[in-house]
């Protein structure tokens, strides 16, 4: 298991570099969650009604 503090420092660096998706993935993995794969299908948007 990696050091959580080191992961948060790396996430901070990634955020500062504008790499927000990578920082979010790292934080989620660090907290024990699994980050969704980058090629995961996007959520289905509800239909839009034009009136």
JSON list of C-alpha atoms in Angstrom, two decimals:
[
{"chain": "A", "resi": 1, "resn": "UNK", "atom": "CA", "xyz": [0.00, 0.00, 0.00]},
{"chain": "A", "resi": 2, "resn": "UNK", "atom": "CA", "xyz": [1.38, 3.37, -0.95]},
{"chain": "A", "resi": 3, "resn": "UNK", "atom": "CA", "xyz": [1.74, 6.23, 1.45]},
{"chain": "A", "resi": 4, "resn": "UNK", "atom": "CA", "xyz": [-1.47, 8.25, 1.27]},
{"chain": "A", "resi": 5, "resn": "UNK", "atom": "CA", "xyz": [0.35, 11.53, 1.99]},
{"chain": "A", "resi": 6, "resn": "UNK", "atom": "CA", "xyz": [2.67, 10.95, -0.98]},
{"chain": "A", "resi": 7, "resn": "UNK", "atom": "CA", "xyz": [-0.37, 10.25, -3.17]},
{"chain": "A", "resi": 8, "resn": "UNK", "atom": "CA", "xyz": [-2.02, 13.50, -2.07]},
{"chain": "A", "resi": 9, "resn": "UNK", "atom": "CA", "xyz": [1.18, 15.43, -2.79]},
{"chain": "A", "resi": 10, "resn": "UNK", "atom": "CA", "xyz": [1.32, 13.88, -6.27]},
{"chain": "A", "resi": 11, "resn": "UNK", "atom": "CA", "xyz": [-2.38, 14.68, -6.81]},
{"chain": "A", "resi": 12, "resn": "UNK", "atom": "CA", "xyz": [-1.64, 18.29, -5.83]},
{"chain": "A", "resi": 13, "resn": "UNK", "atom": "CA", "xyz": [1.20, 18.42, -8.35]},
{"chain": "A", "resi": 14, "resn": "UNK", "atom": "CA", "xyz": [-1.00, 16.94, -11.08]},
{"chain": "A", "resi": 15, "resn": "UNK", "atom": "CA", "xyz": [-3.74, 19.47, -10.29]},
{"chain": "A", "resi": 16, "resn": "UNK", "atom": "CA", "xyz": [-1.27, 22.33, -10.52]},
{"chain": "A", "resi": 17, "resn": "UNK", "atom": "CA", "xyz": [-0.17, 21.00, -13.91]},
{"chain": "A", "resi": 18, "resn": "UNK", "atom": "CA", "xyz": [-3.79, 21.02, -15.12]},
{"chain": "A", "resi": 19, "resn": "UNK", "atom": "CA", "xyz": [-4.03, 17.22, -15.18]},
{"chain": "A", "resi": 20, "resn": "UNK", "atom": "CA", "xyz": [-7.26, 17.05, -13.18]},
{"chain": "A", "resi": 21, "resn": "UNK", "atom": "CA", "xyz": [-8.51, 13.68, -14.45]},
{"chain": "A", "resi": 22, "resn": "UNK", "atom": "CA", "xyz": [-5.26, 11.99, -13.46]},
{"chain": "A", "resi": 23, "resn": "UNK", "atom": "CA", "xyz": [-5.29, 13.70, -10.06]},
{"chain": "A", "resi": 24, "resn": "UNK", "atom": "CA", "xyz": [-8.88, 12.56, -9.46]},
{"chain": "A", "resi": 25, "resn": "UNK", "atom": "CA", "xyz": [-8.03, 8.98, -10.43]},
{"chain": "A", "resi": 26, "resn": "UNK", "atom": "CA", "xyz": [-5.06, 8.97, -8.06]},
{"chain": "A", "resi": 27, "resn": "UNK", "atom": "CA", "xyz": [-7.13, 10.32, -5.17]},
{"chain": "A", "resi": 28, "resn": "UNK", "atom": "CA", "xyz": [-9.86, 7.73, -5.76]},
{"chain": "A", "resi": 29, "resn": "UNK", "atom": "CA", "xyz": [-7.32, 4.88, -5.85]},
{"chain": "A", "resi": 30, "resn": "UNK", "atom": "CA", "xyz": [-5.58, 6.25, -2.75]},
{"chain": "A", "resi": 31, "resn": "UNK", "atom": "CA", "xyz": [-8.85, 6.28, -0.82]},
{"chain": "A", "resi": 32, "resn": "UNK", "atom": "CA", "xyz": [-9.56, 2.68, -1.74]},
{"chain": "A", "resi": 33, "resn": "UNK", "atom": "CA", "xyz": [-11.96, 3.23, -4.59]},
{"chain": "A", "resi": 34, "resn": "UNK", "atom": "CA", "xyz": [-11.41, 2.11, -8.12]},
{"chain": "A", "resi": 35, "resn": "UNK", "atom": "CA", "xyz": [-11.18, 4.80, -10.72]},
{"chain": "A", "resi": 36, "resn": "UNK", "atom": "CA", "xyz": [-13.24, 4.05, -13.83]},
{"chain": "A", "resi": 37, "resn": "UNK", "atom": "CA", "xyz": [-11.20, 3.23, -16.92]},
{"chain": "A", "resi": 38, "resn": "UNK", "atom": "CA", "xyz": [-10.57, 6.19, -19.23]},
{"chain": "A", "resi": 39, "resn": "UNK", "atom": "CA", "xyz": [-12.44, 4.46, -22.05]},
{"chain": "A", "resi": 40, "resn": "UNK", "atom": "CA", "xyz": [-15.48, 3.71, -19.87]},
{"chain": "A", "resi": 41, "resn": "UNK", "atom": "CA", "xyz": [-18.77, 4.56, -21.57]},
{"chain": "A", "resi": 42, "resn": "UNK", "atom": "CA", "xyz": [-20.22, 7.90, -20.59]},
{"chain": "A", "resi": 43, "resn": "UNK", "atom": "CA", "xyz": [-23.46, 8.10, -18.68]},
{"chain": "A", "resi": 44, "resn": "UNK", "atom": "CA", "xyz": [-26.52, 8.17, -20.90]},
{"chain": "A", "resi": 45, "resn": "UNK", "atom": "CA", "xyz": [-28.01, 11.63, -21.05]},
{"chain": "A", "resi": 46, "resn": "UNK", "atom": "CA", "xyz": [-31.77, 11.93, -20.72]},
{"chain": "A", "resi": 47, "resn": "UNK", "atom": "CA", "xyz": [-33.59, 12.96, -23.89]},
{"chain": "A", "resi": 48, "resn": "UNK", "atom": "CA", "xyz": [-34.15, 16.66, -24.47]},
{"chain": "A", "resi": 49, "resn": "UNK", "atom": "CA", "xyz": [-37.65, 17.81, -25.33]},
{"chain": "A", "resi": 50, "resn": "UNK", "atom": "CA", "xyz": [-37.83, 20.73, -27.73]},
{"chain": "A", "resi": 51, "resn": "UNK", "atom": "CA", "xyz": [-41.12, 22.56, -27.35]}
]
